[in-house]
Short mmCIF file of C-alpha atoms in Angstrom, two decimals:
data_model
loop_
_atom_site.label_atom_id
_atom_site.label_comp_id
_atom_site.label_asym_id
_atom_site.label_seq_id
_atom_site.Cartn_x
_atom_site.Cartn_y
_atom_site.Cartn_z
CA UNK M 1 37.31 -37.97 33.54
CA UNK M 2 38.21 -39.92 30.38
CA UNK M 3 39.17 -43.67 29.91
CA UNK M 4 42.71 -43.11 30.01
CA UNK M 5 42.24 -42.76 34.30
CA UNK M 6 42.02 -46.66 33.77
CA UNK M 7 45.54 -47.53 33.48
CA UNK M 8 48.28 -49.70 34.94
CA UNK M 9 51.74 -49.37 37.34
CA UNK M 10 49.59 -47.61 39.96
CA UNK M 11 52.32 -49.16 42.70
CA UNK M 12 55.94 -49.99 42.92
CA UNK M 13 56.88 -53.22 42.35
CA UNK M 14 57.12 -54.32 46.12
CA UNK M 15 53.86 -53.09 46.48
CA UNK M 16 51.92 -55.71 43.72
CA UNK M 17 54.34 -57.97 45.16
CA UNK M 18 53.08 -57.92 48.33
CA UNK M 19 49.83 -57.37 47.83
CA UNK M 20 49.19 -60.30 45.93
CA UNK M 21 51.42 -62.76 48.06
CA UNK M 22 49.70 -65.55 49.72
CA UNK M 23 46.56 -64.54 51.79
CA UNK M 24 47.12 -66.98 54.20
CA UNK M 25 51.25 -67.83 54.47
CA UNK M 26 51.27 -72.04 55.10
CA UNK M 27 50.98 -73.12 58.24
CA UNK M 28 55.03 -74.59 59.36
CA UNK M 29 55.49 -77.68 61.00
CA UNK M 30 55.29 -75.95 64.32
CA UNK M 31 52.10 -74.67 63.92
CA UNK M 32 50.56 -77.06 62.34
CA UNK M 33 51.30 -79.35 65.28
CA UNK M 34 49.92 -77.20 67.78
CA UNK M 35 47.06 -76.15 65.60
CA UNK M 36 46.15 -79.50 64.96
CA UNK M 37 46.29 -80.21 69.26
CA UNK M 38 43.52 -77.85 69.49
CA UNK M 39 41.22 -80.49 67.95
CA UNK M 40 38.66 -82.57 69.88
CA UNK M 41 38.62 -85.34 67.23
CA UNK M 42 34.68 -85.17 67.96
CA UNK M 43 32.43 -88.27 67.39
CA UNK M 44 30.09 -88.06 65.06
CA UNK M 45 32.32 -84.89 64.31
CA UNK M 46 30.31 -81.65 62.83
CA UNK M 47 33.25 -80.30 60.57
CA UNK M 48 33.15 -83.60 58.93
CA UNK M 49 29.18 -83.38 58.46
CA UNK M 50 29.34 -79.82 57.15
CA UNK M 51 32.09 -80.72 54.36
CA UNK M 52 30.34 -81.01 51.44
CA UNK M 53 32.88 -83.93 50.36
CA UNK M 54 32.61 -85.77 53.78
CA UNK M 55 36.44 -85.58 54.27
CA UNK M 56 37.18 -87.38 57.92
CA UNK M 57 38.48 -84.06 59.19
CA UNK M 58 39.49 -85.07 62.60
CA UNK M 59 40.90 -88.29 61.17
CA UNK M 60 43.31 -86.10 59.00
CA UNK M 61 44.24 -83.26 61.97
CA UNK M 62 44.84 -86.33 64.33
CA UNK M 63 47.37 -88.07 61.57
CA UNK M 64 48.99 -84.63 61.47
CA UNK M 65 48.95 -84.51 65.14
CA UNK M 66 51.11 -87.88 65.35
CA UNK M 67 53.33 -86.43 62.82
CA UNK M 68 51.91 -88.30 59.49
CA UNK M 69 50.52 -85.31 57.10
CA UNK M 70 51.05 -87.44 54.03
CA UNK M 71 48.61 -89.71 55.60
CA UNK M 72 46.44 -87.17 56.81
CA UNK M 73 46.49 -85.53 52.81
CA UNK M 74 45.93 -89.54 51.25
CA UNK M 75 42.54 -89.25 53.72
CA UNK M 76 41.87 -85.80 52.33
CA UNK M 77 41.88 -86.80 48.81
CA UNK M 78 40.19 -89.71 49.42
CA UNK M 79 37.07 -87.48 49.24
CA UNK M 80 38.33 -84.49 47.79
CA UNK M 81 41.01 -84.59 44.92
CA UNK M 82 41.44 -80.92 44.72
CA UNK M 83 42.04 -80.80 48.47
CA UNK M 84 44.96 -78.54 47.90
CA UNK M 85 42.76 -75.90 46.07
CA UNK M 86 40.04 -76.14 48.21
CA UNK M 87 42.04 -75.54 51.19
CA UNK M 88 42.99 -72.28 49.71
CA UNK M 89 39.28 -71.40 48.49
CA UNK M 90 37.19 -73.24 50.41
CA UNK M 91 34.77 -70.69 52.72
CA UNK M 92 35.74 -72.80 55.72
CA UNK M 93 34.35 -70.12 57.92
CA UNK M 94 30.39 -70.91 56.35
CA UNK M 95 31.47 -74.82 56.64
CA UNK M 96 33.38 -76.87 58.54
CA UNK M 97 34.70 -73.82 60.99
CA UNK M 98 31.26 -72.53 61.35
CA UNK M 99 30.25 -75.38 63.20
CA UNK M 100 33.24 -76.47 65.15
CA UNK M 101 32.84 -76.88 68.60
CA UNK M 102 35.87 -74.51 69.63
CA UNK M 103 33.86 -72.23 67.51
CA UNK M 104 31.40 -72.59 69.33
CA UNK M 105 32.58 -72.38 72.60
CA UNK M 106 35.19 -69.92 72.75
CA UNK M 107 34.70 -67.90 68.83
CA UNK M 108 38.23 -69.29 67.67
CA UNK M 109 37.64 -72.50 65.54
CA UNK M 110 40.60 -74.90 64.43
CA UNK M 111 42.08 -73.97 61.44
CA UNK M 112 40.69 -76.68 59.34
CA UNK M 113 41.15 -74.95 56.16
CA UNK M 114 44.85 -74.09 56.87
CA UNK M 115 45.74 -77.56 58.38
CA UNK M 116 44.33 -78.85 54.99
CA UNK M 117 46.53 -77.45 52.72
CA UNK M 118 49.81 -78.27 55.56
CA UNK M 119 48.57 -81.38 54.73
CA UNK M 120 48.08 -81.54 51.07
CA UNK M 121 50.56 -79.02 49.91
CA UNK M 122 53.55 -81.46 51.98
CA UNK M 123 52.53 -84.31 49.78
CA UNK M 124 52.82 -82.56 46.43
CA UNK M 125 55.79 -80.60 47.67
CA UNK M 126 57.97 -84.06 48.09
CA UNK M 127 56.76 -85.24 44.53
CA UNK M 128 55.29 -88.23 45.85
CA UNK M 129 53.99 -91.25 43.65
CA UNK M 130 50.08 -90.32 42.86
CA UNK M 131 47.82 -91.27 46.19
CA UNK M 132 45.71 -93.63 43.94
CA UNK M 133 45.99 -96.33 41.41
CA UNK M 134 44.23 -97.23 38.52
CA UNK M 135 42.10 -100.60 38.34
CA UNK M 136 42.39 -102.30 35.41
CA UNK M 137 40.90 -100.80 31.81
CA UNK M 138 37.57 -101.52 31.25
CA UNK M 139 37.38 -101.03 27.53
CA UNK M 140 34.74 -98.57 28.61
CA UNK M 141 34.99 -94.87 27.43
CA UNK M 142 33.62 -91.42 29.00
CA UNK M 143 33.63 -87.90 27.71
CA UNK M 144 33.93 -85.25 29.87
CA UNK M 145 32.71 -81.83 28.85
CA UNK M 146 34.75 -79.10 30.98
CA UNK M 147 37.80 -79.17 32.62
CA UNK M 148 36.80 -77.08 36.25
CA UNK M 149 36.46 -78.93 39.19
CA UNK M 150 33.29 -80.84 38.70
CA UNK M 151 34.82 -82.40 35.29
CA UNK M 152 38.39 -82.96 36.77
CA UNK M 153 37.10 -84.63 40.22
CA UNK M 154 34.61 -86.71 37.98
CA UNK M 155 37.17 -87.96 34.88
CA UNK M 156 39.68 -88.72 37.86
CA UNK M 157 37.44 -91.11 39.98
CA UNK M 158 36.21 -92.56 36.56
CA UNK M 159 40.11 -93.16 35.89
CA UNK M 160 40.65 -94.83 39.09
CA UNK M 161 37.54 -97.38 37.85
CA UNK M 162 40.00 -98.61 34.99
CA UNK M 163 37.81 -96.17 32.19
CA UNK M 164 39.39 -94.26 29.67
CA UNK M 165 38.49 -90.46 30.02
CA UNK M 166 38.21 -88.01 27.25
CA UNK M 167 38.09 -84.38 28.61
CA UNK M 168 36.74 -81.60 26.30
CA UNK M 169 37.61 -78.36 27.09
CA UNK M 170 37.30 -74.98 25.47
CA UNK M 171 39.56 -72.44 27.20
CA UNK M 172 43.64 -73.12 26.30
CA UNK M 173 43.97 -73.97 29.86
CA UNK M 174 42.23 -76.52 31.92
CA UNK M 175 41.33 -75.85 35.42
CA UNK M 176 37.70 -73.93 35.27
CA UNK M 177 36.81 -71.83 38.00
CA UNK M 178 40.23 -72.42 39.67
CA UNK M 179 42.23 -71.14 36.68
CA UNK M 180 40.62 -68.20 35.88
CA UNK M 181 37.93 -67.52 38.54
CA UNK M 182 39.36 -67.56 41.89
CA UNK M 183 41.60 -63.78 43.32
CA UNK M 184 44.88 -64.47 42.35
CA UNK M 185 46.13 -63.93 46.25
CA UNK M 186 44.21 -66.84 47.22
CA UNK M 187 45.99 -69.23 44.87
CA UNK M 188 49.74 -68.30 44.15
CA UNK M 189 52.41 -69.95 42.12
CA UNK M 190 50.10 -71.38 39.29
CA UNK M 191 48.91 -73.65 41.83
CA UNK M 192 45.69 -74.60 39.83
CA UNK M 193 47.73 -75.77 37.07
CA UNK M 194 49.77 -77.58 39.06
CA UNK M 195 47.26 -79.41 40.81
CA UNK M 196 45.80 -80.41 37.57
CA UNK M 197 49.24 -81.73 36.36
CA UNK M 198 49.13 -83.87 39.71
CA UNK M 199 45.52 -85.55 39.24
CA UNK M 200 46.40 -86.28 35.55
CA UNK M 201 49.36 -88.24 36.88
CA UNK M 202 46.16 -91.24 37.74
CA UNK M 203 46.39 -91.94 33.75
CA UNK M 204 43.75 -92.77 31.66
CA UNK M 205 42.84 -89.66 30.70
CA UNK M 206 43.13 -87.51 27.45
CA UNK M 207 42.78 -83.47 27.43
CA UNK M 208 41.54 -81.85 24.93
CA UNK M 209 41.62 -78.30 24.49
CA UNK M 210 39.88 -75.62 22.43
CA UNK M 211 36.73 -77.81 22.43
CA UNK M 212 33.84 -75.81 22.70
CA UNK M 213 30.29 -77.25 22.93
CA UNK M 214 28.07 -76.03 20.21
CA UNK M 215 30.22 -75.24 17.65
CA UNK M 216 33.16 -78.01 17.81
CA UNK M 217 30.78 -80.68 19.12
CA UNK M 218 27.22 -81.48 20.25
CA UNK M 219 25.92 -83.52 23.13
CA UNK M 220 24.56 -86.36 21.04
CA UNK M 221 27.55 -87.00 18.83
CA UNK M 222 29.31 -87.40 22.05
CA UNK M 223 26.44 -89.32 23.45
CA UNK M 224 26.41 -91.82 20.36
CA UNK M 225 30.45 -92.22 20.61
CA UNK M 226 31.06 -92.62 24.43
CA UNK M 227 29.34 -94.86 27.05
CA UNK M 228 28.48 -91.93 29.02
CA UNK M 229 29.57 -88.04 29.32
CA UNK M 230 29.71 -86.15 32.29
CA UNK M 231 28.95 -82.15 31.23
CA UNK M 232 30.51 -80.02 33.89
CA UNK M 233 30.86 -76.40 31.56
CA UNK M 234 30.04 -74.07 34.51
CA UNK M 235 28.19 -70.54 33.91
CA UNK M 236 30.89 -68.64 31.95
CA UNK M 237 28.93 -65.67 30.78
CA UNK M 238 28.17 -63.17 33.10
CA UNK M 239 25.15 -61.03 33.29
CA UNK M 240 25.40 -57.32 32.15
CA UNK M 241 24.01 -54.24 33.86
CA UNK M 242 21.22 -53.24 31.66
CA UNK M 243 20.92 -49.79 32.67
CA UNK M 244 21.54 -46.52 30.63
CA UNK M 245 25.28 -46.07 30.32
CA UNK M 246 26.18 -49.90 30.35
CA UNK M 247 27.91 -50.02 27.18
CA UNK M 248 30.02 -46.78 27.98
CA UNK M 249 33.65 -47.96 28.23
CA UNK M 250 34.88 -48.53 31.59
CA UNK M 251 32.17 -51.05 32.22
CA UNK M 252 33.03 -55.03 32.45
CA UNK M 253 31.97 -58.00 33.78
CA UNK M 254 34.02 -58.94 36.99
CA UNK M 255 35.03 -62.49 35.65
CA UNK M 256 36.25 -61.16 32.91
CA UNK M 257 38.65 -58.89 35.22
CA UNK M 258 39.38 -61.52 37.14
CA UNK M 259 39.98 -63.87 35.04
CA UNK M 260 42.70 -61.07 33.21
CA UNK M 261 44.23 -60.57 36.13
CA UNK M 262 44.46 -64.20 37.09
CA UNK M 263 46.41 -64.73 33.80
CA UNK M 264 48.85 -61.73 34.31
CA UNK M 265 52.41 -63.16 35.51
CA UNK M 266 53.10 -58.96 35.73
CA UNK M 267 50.38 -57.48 37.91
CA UNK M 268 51.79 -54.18 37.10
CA UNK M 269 50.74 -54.48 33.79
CA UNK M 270 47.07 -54.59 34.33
CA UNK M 271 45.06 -51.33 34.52
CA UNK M 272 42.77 -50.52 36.78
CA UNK M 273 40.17 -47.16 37.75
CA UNK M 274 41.26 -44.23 40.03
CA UNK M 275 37.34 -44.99 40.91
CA UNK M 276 35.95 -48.11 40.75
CA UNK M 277 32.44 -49.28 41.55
CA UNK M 278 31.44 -52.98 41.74
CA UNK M 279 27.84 -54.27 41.45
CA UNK M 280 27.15 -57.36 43.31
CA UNK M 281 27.03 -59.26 46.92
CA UNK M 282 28.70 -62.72 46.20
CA UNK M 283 32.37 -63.68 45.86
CA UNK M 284 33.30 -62.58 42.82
CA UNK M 285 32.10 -58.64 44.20
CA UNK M 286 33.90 -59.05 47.05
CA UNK M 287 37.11 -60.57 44.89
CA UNK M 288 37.22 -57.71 41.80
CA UNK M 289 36.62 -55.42 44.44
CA UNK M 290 39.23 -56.15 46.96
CA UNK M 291 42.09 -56.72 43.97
CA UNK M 292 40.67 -53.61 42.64
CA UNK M 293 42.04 -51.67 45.27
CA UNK M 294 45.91 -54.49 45.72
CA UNK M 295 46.10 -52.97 42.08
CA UNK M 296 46.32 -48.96 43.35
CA UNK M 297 43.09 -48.28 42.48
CA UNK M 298 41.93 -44.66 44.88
CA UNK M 299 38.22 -45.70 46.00
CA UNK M 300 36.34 -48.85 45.55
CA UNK M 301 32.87 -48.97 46.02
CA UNK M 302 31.01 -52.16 46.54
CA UNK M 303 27.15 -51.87 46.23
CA UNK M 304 24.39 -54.57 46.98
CA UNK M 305 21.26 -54.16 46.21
CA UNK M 306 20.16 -56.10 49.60
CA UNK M 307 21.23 -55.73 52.77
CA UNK M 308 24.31 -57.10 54.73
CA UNK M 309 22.46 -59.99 55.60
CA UNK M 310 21.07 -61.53 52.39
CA UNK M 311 24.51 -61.00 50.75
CA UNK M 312 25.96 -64.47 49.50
CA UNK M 313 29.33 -63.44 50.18
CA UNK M 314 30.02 -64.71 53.70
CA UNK M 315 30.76 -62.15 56.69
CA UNK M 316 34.59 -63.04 56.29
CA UNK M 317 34.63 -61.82 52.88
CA UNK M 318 32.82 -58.87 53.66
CA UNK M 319 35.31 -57.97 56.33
CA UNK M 320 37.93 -58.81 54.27
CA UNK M 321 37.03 -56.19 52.14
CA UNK M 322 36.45 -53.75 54.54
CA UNK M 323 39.85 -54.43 55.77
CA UNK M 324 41.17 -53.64 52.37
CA UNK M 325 39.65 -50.15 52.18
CA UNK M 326 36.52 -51.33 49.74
CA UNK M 327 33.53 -48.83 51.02
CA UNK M 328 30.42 -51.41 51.29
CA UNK M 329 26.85 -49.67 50.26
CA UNK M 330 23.73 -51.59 50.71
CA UNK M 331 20.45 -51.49 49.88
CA UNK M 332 21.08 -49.85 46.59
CA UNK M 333 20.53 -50.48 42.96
CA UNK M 334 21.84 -48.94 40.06
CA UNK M 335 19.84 -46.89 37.74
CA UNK M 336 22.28 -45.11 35.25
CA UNK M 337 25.94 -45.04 34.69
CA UNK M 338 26.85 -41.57 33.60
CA UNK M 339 29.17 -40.16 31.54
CA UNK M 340 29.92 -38.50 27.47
CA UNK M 341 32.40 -40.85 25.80
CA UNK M 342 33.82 -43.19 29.21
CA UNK M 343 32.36 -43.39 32.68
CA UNK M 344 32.11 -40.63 34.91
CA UNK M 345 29.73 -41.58 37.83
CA UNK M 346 26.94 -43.88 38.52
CA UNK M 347 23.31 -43.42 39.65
CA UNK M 348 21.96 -45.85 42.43
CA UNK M 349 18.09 -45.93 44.16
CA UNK M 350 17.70 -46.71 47.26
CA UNK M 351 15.78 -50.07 47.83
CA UNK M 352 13.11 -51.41 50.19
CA UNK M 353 11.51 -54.96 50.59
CA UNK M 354 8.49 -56.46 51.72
CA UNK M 355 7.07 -59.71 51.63
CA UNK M 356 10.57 -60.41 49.60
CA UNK M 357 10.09 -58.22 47.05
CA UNK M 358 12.66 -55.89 45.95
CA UNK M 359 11.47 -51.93 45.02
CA UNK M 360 13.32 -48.73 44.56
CA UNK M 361 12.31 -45.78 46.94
CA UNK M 362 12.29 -43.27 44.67
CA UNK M 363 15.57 -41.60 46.40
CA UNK M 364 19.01 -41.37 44.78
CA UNK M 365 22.65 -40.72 45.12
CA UNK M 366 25.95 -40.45 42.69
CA UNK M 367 29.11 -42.45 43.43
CA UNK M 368 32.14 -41.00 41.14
CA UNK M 369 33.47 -43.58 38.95
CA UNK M 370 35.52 -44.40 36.41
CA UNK M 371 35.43 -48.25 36.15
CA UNK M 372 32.11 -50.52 36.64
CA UNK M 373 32.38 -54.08 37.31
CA UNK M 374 29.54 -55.98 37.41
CA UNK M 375 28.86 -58.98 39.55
CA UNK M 376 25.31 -59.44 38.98
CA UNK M 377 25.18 -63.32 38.09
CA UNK M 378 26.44 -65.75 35.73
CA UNK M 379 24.21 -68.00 32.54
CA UNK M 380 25.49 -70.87 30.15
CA UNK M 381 27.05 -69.93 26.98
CA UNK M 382 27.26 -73.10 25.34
CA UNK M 383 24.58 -74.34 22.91
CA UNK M 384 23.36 -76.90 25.35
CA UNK M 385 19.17 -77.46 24.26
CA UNK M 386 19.54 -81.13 23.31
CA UNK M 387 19.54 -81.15 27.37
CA UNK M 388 16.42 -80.60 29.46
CA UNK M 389 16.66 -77.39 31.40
CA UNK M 390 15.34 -76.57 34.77
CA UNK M 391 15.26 -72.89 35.01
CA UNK M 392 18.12 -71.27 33.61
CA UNK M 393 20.47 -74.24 34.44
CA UNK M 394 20.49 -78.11 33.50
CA UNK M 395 18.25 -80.66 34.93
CA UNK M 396 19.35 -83.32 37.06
CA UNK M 397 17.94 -86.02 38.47
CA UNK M 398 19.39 -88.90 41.34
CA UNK M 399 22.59 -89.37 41.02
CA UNK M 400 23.42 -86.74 38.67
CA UNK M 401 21.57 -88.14 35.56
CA UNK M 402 20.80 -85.75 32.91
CA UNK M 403 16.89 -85.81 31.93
CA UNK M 404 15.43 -87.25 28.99
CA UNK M 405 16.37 -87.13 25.82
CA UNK M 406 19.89 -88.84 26.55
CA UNK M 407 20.13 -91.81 29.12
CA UNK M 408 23.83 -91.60 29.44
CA UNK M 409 24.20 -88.27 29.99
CA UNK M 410 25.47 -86.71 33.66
CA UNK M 411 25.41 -82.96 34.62
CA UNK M 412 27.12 -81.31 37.38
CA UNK M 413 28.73 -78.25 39.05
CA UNK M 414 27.14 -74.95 39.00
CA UNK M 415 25.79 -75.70 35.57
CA UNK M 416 23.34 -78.04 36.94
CA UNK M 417 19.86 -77.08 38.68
CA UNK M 418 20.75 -76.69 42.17
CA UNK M 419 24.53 -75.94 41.95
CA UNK M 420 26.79 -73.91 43.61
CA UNK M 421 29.38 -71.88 42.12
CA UNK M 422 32.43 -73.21 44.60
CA UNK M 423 35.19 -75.63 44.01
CA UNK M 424 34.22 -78.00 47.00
CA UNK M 425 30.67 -78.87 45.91
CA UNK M 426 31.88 -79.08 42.43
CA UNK M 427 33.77 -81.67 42.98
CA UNK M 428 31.62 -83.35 44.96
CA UNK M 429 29.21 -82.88 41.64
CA UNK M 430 31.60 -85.09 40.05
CA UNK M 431 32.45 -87.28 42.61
CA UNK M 432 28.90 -88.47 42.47
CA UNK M 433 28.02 -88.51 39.21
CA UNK M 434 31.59 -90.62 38.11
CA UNK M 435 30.20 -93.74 41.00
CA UNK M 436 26.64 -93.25 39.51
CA UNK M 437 28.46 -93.58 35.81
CA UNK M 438 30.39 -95.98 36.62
CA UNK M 439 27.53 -98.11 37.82
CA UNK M 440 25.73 -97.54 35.27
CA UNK M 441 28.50 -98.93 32.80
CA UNK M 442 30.04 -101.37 34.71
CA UNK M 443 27.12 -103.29 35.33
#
């Protein structure tokens, strides 16, 4: 094998156009009426208690019922700006689905997820005067660092408090982990820019792009110009299989494949293995390795070094990809990726744990390959040691308060000690830190 079996227009045309069509077509009108009649509209409802931004979900599915989804999406983003996104991203079935009680009872939840974006895609679609209005200006002034979901959700309910917003951002697009993160068939039709272009329509709030911390700014200038800053930069740096072979070409980083093919209007364009491998267990495996194989490629190979259980990807993913033809290997760790002058093959152990800890066994096998993406975990990038650490990630306290040395500093999204790297719990990040900032200058 050489390098040049990585290469693009593995399919026809209709074939990348199908495969990376919508994952889930909308919901009509139709169905989302009778979808939405399969709701209890529990008290004290558990879908609502498992949503990490408390949306009233069977106050939204019963304003759909009665024939109202614009109402049903202003109670949606009530909680949850990016509603629309994170009714296309959202692992509903390890949330709110999970624990509804059709679920349950009979193994078929509601389609809360779906019924969400009926909802929230029929507002934007009739290009509808923004949900919210701004209060009065303040005179008050916020930067945000990062433009993902956690800095978007927090410099929009800052807005709505009558501050002006500066957002710092140093990709050319804004958007974050819904830009350039997410498998292009879950969000179609540049819907996370979009959805950006709707929020900003609050006012208030500046973008600036190109900005990176560290070498176009620091913390404390920002700190010493601003009344607070929200830092919301994510973990955009991805950690790299350090193995004999690693730096053979053929071998990436998953985000950065995603995020390539995320920005490709011409899937055909993009190259891809005859053999690919992917090393990981959480979404973004599961994602490089099912649009791996939408892109033509022969044999995918996704390998956890865990079992089935303990991977972070949820069950629905997994048998996603399994649908898709991806071959899922656990218990296995890599030990050498093989090859002269590209990838060939790589070299996993077989693993064993006790007491938690992770060993090899001594026993190995060879999976051909001739692309390795690794999904092995993501660090900071940014030059961010004015702030505290805790761990590998930024300390937080209540409310999303940084930790000493700045007092009007606020961290959140999966940057932050304790943070997740989805869209919904990012923007809650936000959502809580903006009312904690706001307090905090208002007062």
């Amino acid at each position: 094998m050489t390098a040049t079996d990585i290469r693009p227009g593995r399919l026809s045309d209709a074939e990348y156009a199908e495969n990376f069509s919508d994952l889930h077509p909308p919901l009509d009108h139709h169905e989302a009426l009778v979808e939405a009649d399969r709701c209890y509209f529990c008290y004290d409802a558990p879908c609502m208690n498992a949503c990490p931004t408390s949306i009233d979900i069977p106050m939204f599915i019963r304003q759909i019922q009665t024939g109202n989804p614009v109402g049903a999406a202003k109670t949606i983003f009530d909680q949850n700006i990016l509603g629309g996104m994170c009714a296309r991203v959202c692992p509903t079935e390890t949330l709110c689905e999970e624990v509804c009680v059709r679920e349950v009872a009979e193994g078929k939840p509601v389609k809360i997820g779906e019924l969400q974006r009926f909802a929230t895609d029929t507002y934007m679609g009739r290009e509808l005067p923004h949900p919210f209005n701004r209060a009065a200006p303040t005179g008050k002034k916020v930067a945000v660092v990062g433009a993902g979901p956690a800095g978007l959700s927090c410099a929009h309910r800052l807005a709505m408090h009558g501050h002006d917003i500066t957002i710092f951002e140093a990709r050319e697009k804004p958007g974050g982990l819904n830009e350039y993160g997410i498998a292009a068939y879950k969000s179609t039709n540049d819907f996370a820019q979009r959805e950006v272009d709707w929020l900003m329509q609050i006012g208030g709030i500046e973008l600036r792009l190109g900005q990176r911390l560290g070498s176009d700014f620091q913390i404390g200038d920002l700190a010493g110009d601003y009344d607070a800053v929200f830092v919301g930069i994510g973990l955009p740096s991805a950690y790299a299989l350090n193995i004999p072979g690693s730096d053979l070409p053929g071998v990436e980083a998953a985000i950065d494949f995603i995020a390539r093919l995320r920005q490709a209007d011409d899937k055909s364009t993009l190259p891809v293995g005859q053999d690919v491998v992917v090393v990981g267990g959480g979404m973004t495996a599961v994602d490089a390795a099912v649009q791996s194989k939408l892109l033509g490629a022969r044999t995918v190979s996704l390998v956890y070094r865990r079992g089935r259980e303990q991977m972070t990807a949820s069950r629905y993913e997994q048998d996603l990809a399994a649908a898709h033809g991806v071959h899922l290997v656990f218990n296995a760790m890599p030990s050498r990726i093989n090859g002269a002058n590209a990838v060939e093959s790589v070299t996993f152990e077989y693993t064993s744990s006790e007491g938690g800890k992770l060993s090899g066994t001594g026993e190995t096998f060879e999976i051909p390959a001739d692309q390795v993406l690794a999904a092995i975990g993501q660090w900071m990038q940014e030059e961010t040691g004015e702030l505290e650490l805790d761990g590998t990630t930024l300390a937080r306290e209540a409310g999303n308060r940084s930790l000493l040395p700045f007092k009007n500093v606020w961290v959140g999204g999966d940057c932050a000690h304790g943070g997740e790297d989805l869209t919904v719990t990012a923007v809650e990040d936000g959502k809580i830190a903006a009312e904690s900032i706001h307090k905090t200058i208002a007062g």
